[in-house]
Short mmCIF file of C-alpha atoms in Angstrom, two decimals:
data_model
loop_
_atom_site.label_atom_id
_atom_site.label_comp_id
_atom_site.label_asym_id
_atom_site.label_seq_id
_atom_site.Cartn_x
_atom_site.Cartn_y
_atom_site.Cartn_z
CA ALA X 964 -15.95 -6.31 3.55
CA GLN X 965 -14.25 -3.27 4.28
CA SER X 966 -13.53 -0.08 1.94
CA VAL X 967 -11.83 3.32 2.44
CA THR X 968 -12.77 6.50 0.76
CA GLN X 969 -10.46 9.38 0.53
CA LEU X 970 -12.16 12.90 -0.21
CA GLY X 971 -10.53 14.78 -2.79
CA SER X 972 -7.74 13.43 -5.08
CA HIS X 973 -5.78 16.48 -5.14
CA VAL X 974 -5.16 18.92 -2.30
CA SER X 975 -3.22 22.21 -2.37
CA VAL X 976 -2.11 24.15 0.52
CA SER X 977 0.34 26.95 1.22
CA GLU X 978 3.47 26.40 2.64
CA GLY X 979 3.06 26.78 6.45
CA ALA X 980 -0.66 26.17 6.41
CA LEU X 981 -2.66 23.38 7.92
CA VAL X 982 -2.86 20.32 6.23
CA LEU X 983 -6.15 18.36 6.25
CA LEU X 984 -6.65 14.68 4.30
CA ARG X 985 -9.68 12.97 4.67
CA CYS X 986 -10.30 9.51 5.05
CA ASN X 987 -13.59 7.58 6.11
CA TYR X 988 -13.56 3.48 6.54
CA SER X 989 -16.43 1.21 6.45
CA SER X 990 -15.91 -1.97 8.11
CA SER X 991 -18.28 -4.60 9.82
CA VAL X 992 -15.55 -5.02 12.57
CA PRO X 993 -13.54 -2.72 14.62
CA PRO X 994 -10.67 -1.68 12.07
CA TYR X 995 -7.05 -0.92 12.44
CA LEU X 996 -6.31 2.26 10.25
CA PHE X 997 -3.28 3.23 8.45
CA TRP X 998 -2.01 6.27 6.45
CA TYR X 999 1.21 5.45 4.11
CA VAL X 1000 2.79 8.26 1.76
CA GLN X 1001 4.33 8.04 -1.41
CA TYR X 1002 7.22 10.41 -2.61
CA PRO X 1003 7.96 10.75 -5.93
CA ASN X 1004 9.29 7.86 -7.81
CA GLN X 1005 9.60 5.79 -4.51
CA GLY X 1006 7.37 3.19 -2.75
CA LEU X 1007 4.81 3.85 -0.17
CA GLN X 1008 5.94 4.37 3.51
CA LEU X 1009 3.93 4.20 6.60
CA LEU X 1010 3.43 7.38 8.27
CA LEU X 1011 1.00 6.11 11.03
CA LYS X 1012 -1.25 3.44 12.35
CA TYR X 1013 -4.23 2.86 14.62
CA THR X 1014 -4.65 -0.06 16.32
CA THR X 1015 -6.06 0.22 19.99
CA GLY X 1016 -5.79 2.77 22.97
CA ALA X 1017 -5.65 6.45 22.23
CA THR X 1018 -7.63 7.89 19.53
CA LEU X 1019 -4.91 10.21 18.51
CA VAL X 1020 -2.05 8.69 16.85
CA LYS X 1021 0.94 10.76 16.08
CA GLY X 1022 3.37 9.97 13.32
CA ILE X 1023 6.45 10.85 11.68
CA ASN X 1024 7.12 14.33 10.09
CA GLY X 1025 4.79 15.82 12.25
CA PHE X 1026 1.51 14.10 10.87
CA GLU X 1027 -1.11 12.81 13.17
CA ALA X 1028 -4.36 11.47 12.66
CA GLU X 1029 -7.54 10.96 15.16
CA PHE X 1030 -9.89 7.83 15.05
CA LYS X 1031 -13.41 8.76 15.40
CA LYS X 1032 -15.39 5.71 15.39
CA SER X 1033 -18.76 7.79 15.32
CA GLU X 1034 -17.92 9.57 12.36
CA THR X 1035 -16.18 6.66 11.06
CA SER X 1036 -13.22 8.91 10.07
CA PHE X 1037 -9.27 8.83 10.34
CA HIS X 1038 -8.28 12.39 8.99
CA LEU X 1039 -4.74 12.89 8.65
CA THR X 1040 -3.52 16.55 9.87
CA LYS X 1041 -0.02 18.39 9.99
CA PRO X 1042 -0.12 22.10 11.56
CA SER X 1043 2.14 23.67 9.03
CA ALA X 1044 3.01 22.21 5.79
CA HIS X 1045 6.42 22.19 4.51
CA MET X 1046 7.45 21.77 1.05
CA SER X 1047 9.21 18.53 1.38
CA ASP X 1048 5.36 17.20 2.65
CA ALA X 1049 4.53 16.86 -1.29
CA ALA X 1050 3.49 13.34 -2.10
CA GLU X 1051 0.73 11.32 -2.71
CA TYR X 1052 -1.02 10.05 0.63
CA PHE X 1053 -2.89 6.63 1.15
CA CYS X 1054 -5.46 5.72 3.70
CA ALA X 1055 -5.37 1.92 4.41
CA VAL X 1056 -7.84 -0.23 6.60
CA SER X 1057 -7.43 -4.08 7.77
CA ASP X 1058 -9.96 -6.07 9.76
CA ARG X 1059 -9.13 -6.46 13.06
CA ARG X 1060 -10.75 -9.87 13.49
CA ALA X 1061 -8.90 -11.51 10.38
CA SER X 1062 -5.80 -10.10 11.74
CA ASN X 1063 -6.25 -12.02 15.10
CA PHE X 1064 -6.26 -15.17 12.96
CA GLY X 1065 -3.21 -14.00 11.31
CA ASN X 1066 -5.13 -13.14 7.93
CA GLU X 1067 -4.69 -9.59 7.81
CA LYS X 1068 -4.93 -7.67 4.75
CA LEU X 1069 -5.06 -4.11 3.74
CA THR X 1070 -7.55 -2.38 1.71
CA PHE X 1071 -6.34 1.03 0.32
CA GLY X 1072 -8.10 4.08 -0.65
CA THR X 1073 -7.46 5.73 -3.99
CA GLY X 1074 -4.99 8.38 -2.59
CA THR X 1075 -4.62 11.87 -2.53
CA ARG X 1076 -2.05 13.94 -4.17
CA LEU X 1077 -0.75 16.96 -1.72
CA THR X 1078 0.68 19.80 -3.46
CA ILE X 1079 2.55 22.67 -1.39
CA ILE X 1080 2.20 26.22 -2.94
CA PRO X 1081 5.09 28.29 -1.97
CA ASP W 597 21.02 -1.20 0.50
CA ALA W 598 17.40 -0.92 0.12
CA ASP W 599 15.09 -4.22 2.33
CA VAL W 600 13.11 -4.71 -0.73
CA THR W 601 14.27 -4.82 -4.16
CA GLN W 602 12.42 -4.99 -7.27
CA THR W 603 13.83 -5.78 -10.71
CA PRO W 604 13.21 -4.71 -13.51
CA ARG W 605 12.36 -0.88 -12.32
CA ASN W 606 11.06 -0.06 -15.60
CA ARG W 607 10.08 -2.65 -18.57
CA ILE W 608 8.44 -1.78 -22.06
CA THR W 609 7.12 -5.22 -23.59
CA LYS W 610 4.48 -6.12 -26.44
CA THR W 611 1.27 -7.72 -26.37
CA GLY W 612 1.37 -11.36 -25.78
CA LYS W 613 5.10 -11.53 -24.30
CA ARG W 614 5.45 -13.22 -21.08
CA ILE W 615 6.96 -11.12 -18.55
CA MET W 616 8.46 -11.96 -14.82
CA LEU W 617 8.52 -9.45 -12.14
CA GLU W 618 11.14 -10.33 -9.22
CA CYS W 619 11.17 -8.99 -5.68
CA SER W 620 13.70 -9.59 -3.10
CA GLN W 621 13.95 -8.54 0.66
CA THR W 622 16.26 -8.83 3.00
CA LYS W 623 13.96 -8.22 6.19
CA GLY W 624 13.64 -11.81 6.78
CA HIS W 625 9.47 -11.37 6.91
CA ASP W 626 7.36 -14.20 5.68
CA ARG W 627 4.72 -12.24 4.27
CA MET W 628 4.88 -10.96 0.92
CA TYR W 629 2.71 -9.06 -1.49
CA TRP W 630 2.26 -7.80 -4.88
CA TYR W 631 -0.06 -4.94 -5.31
CA ARG W 632 -0.58 -3.02 -8.92
CA GLN W 633 -1.25 1.20 -8.65
CA ASP W 634 -3.09 2.71 -11.39
CA PRO W 635 -4.02 6.42 -11.59
CA GLY W 636 -7.13 7.34 -9.54
CA LEU W 637 -7.66 3.57 -8.48
CA GLY W 638 -4.73 3.30 -5.43
CA LEU W 639 -3.51 0.08 -4.97
CA ARG W 640 -4.71 -3.10 -5.57
CA LEU W 641 -3.85 -6.36 -4.26
CA ILE W 642 -2.74 -9.16 -7.03
CA TYR W 643 -1.45 -11.96 -4.99
CA TYR W 644 -0.11 -12.53 -1.74
CA SER W 645 1.80 -15.27 0.55
CA PHE W 646 1.90 -15.63 3.94
CA ASP W 647 5.04 -18.03 3.77
CA VAL W 648 6.76 -20.19 1.31
CA LYS W 649 4.24 -22.91 1.13
CA ASP W 650 0.95 -20.40 1.36
CA ILE W 651 -0.13 -18.48 -1.91
CA ASN W 652 -3.54 -16.73 -2.03
CA LYS W 653 -5.38 -14.52 -4.55
CA GLY W 654 -6.22 -11.14 -4.12
CA GLU W 655 -8.85 -8.84 -5.56
CA ILE W 656 -7.20 -8.67 -9.19
CA SER W 657 -5.43 -11.81 -9.95
CA ASP W 658 -6.56 -12.80 -13.51
CA GLY W 659 -4.12 -12.68 -15.73
CA TYR W 660 -1.21 -12.86 -13.20
CA SER W 661 0.62 -16.01 -11.37
CA VAL W 662 3.33 -15.69 -8.75
CA SER W 663 6.13 -18.00 -7.53
CA ARG W 664 7.49 -17.88 -4.01
CA GLN W 665 10.69 -19.24 -4.57
CA ALA W 666 12.18 -18.97 -0.86
CA GLN W 667 11.30 -16.74 2.00
CA ALA W 668 13.47 -13.87 0.62
CA LYS W 669 11.85 -13.89 -3.11
CA PHE W 670 8.47 -13.61 -4.71
CA SER W 671 7.74 -13.68 -8.16
CA LEU W 672 5.20 -12.15 -10.38
CA SER W 673 4.38 -13.19 -13.72
CA LEU W 674 1.97 -11.81 -16.77
CA GLU W 675 1.87 -15.00 -18.76
CA SER W 676 0.44 -13.19 -22.07
CA ALA W 677 0.85 -9.40 -21.41
CA ILE W 678 -2.02 -7.34 -22.59
CA PRO W 679 -2.04 -3.35 -22.46
CA ASN W 680 -4.31 -2.96 -19.76
CA GLN W 681 -1.61 -4.55 -17.41
CA THR W 682 0.22 -1.47 -17.77
CA ALA W 683 0.67 -0.06 -14.47
CA LEU W 684 3.20 0.53 -11.58
CA TYR W 685 3.55 -2.92 -9.61
CA PHE W 686 4.93 -2.91 -6.19
CA CYS W 687 6.00 -5.75 -3.79
CA ALA W 688 5.50 -5.32 -0.22
CA THR W 689 6.56 -7.57 2.99
CA SER W 690 5.60 -7.55 6.53
CA ASP W 691 5.65 -9.34 9.54
CA PRO W 692 2.88 -9.94 12.19
CA GLY W 693 3.63 -7.43 15.38
CA SER W 694 1.62 -7.65 18.54
CA GLY W 695 -1.99 -7.86 17.72
CA GLY W 696 -1.43 -8.61 14.13
CA THR W 697 -1.07 -5.33 13.24
CA ASP W 698 1.80 -5.79 10.59
CA THR W 699 3.55 -2.81 9.10
CA GLN W 700 3.90 -3.56 4.98
CA TYR W 701 7.59 -2.45 3.88
CA PHE W 702 7.36 -1.30 -0.18
CA GLY W 703 9.77 -1.69 -2.83
CA PRO W 704 10.42 0.93 -5.10
CA GLY W 705 8.06 -0.22 -7.95
CA THR W 706 8.47 -1.53 -11.57
CA ARG W 707 6.97 0.65 -14.17
CA LEU W 708 5.27 -1.73 -16.91
CA THR W 709 4.44 -0.78 -20.39
CA VAL W 710 2.25 -3.14 -22.53
CA LEU W 711 2.28 -2.22 -26.09
#
């Protein structure tokens, strides 16, 4: 079984400040990891994903995340927050082994709502 | 035009009524999913379908049923709605990429209220 824990259901940062959203995962096999963003009144869209290779993954809108196996973490960062970053962010994990059999499903965290202070 | 559409976008109904939520996609993907989103609980998988003939229960399928009418259409039904089914419902599609790391594409959601 796999699971994701997002620390902090609400995070507030000032415009221009560093954004750090935390995600820890649990998986019995090497995971695939994702960050999705949900803007108000919209569906989710993919920010970035880690599959194999480089552990620092760059996504859209200046976001990046680093896969740290030893810490079972996949934290999302952005050097300088913008007002348009206000949204809810979801970390998700899928089972790499199930994926190889074409049976991949995502398990989502509970989400972190990011507020940007002008 | 949106690649994944959901109808209706908002629905208010009464306890005991039958409700159908519809999802259509123009992405040509074989895989489709239904999730519900509740505050503080994130997204939970209700049902998923990897092709027209393949339908599987997710983690919270009780009280729900689905129909995959075609590759492009996947409907979610609540046979007898109850208040704790009040939630935001999302449809998603995906297509296996290399290594099976398929990205999921979400519709705009249906907000369902059961009184």
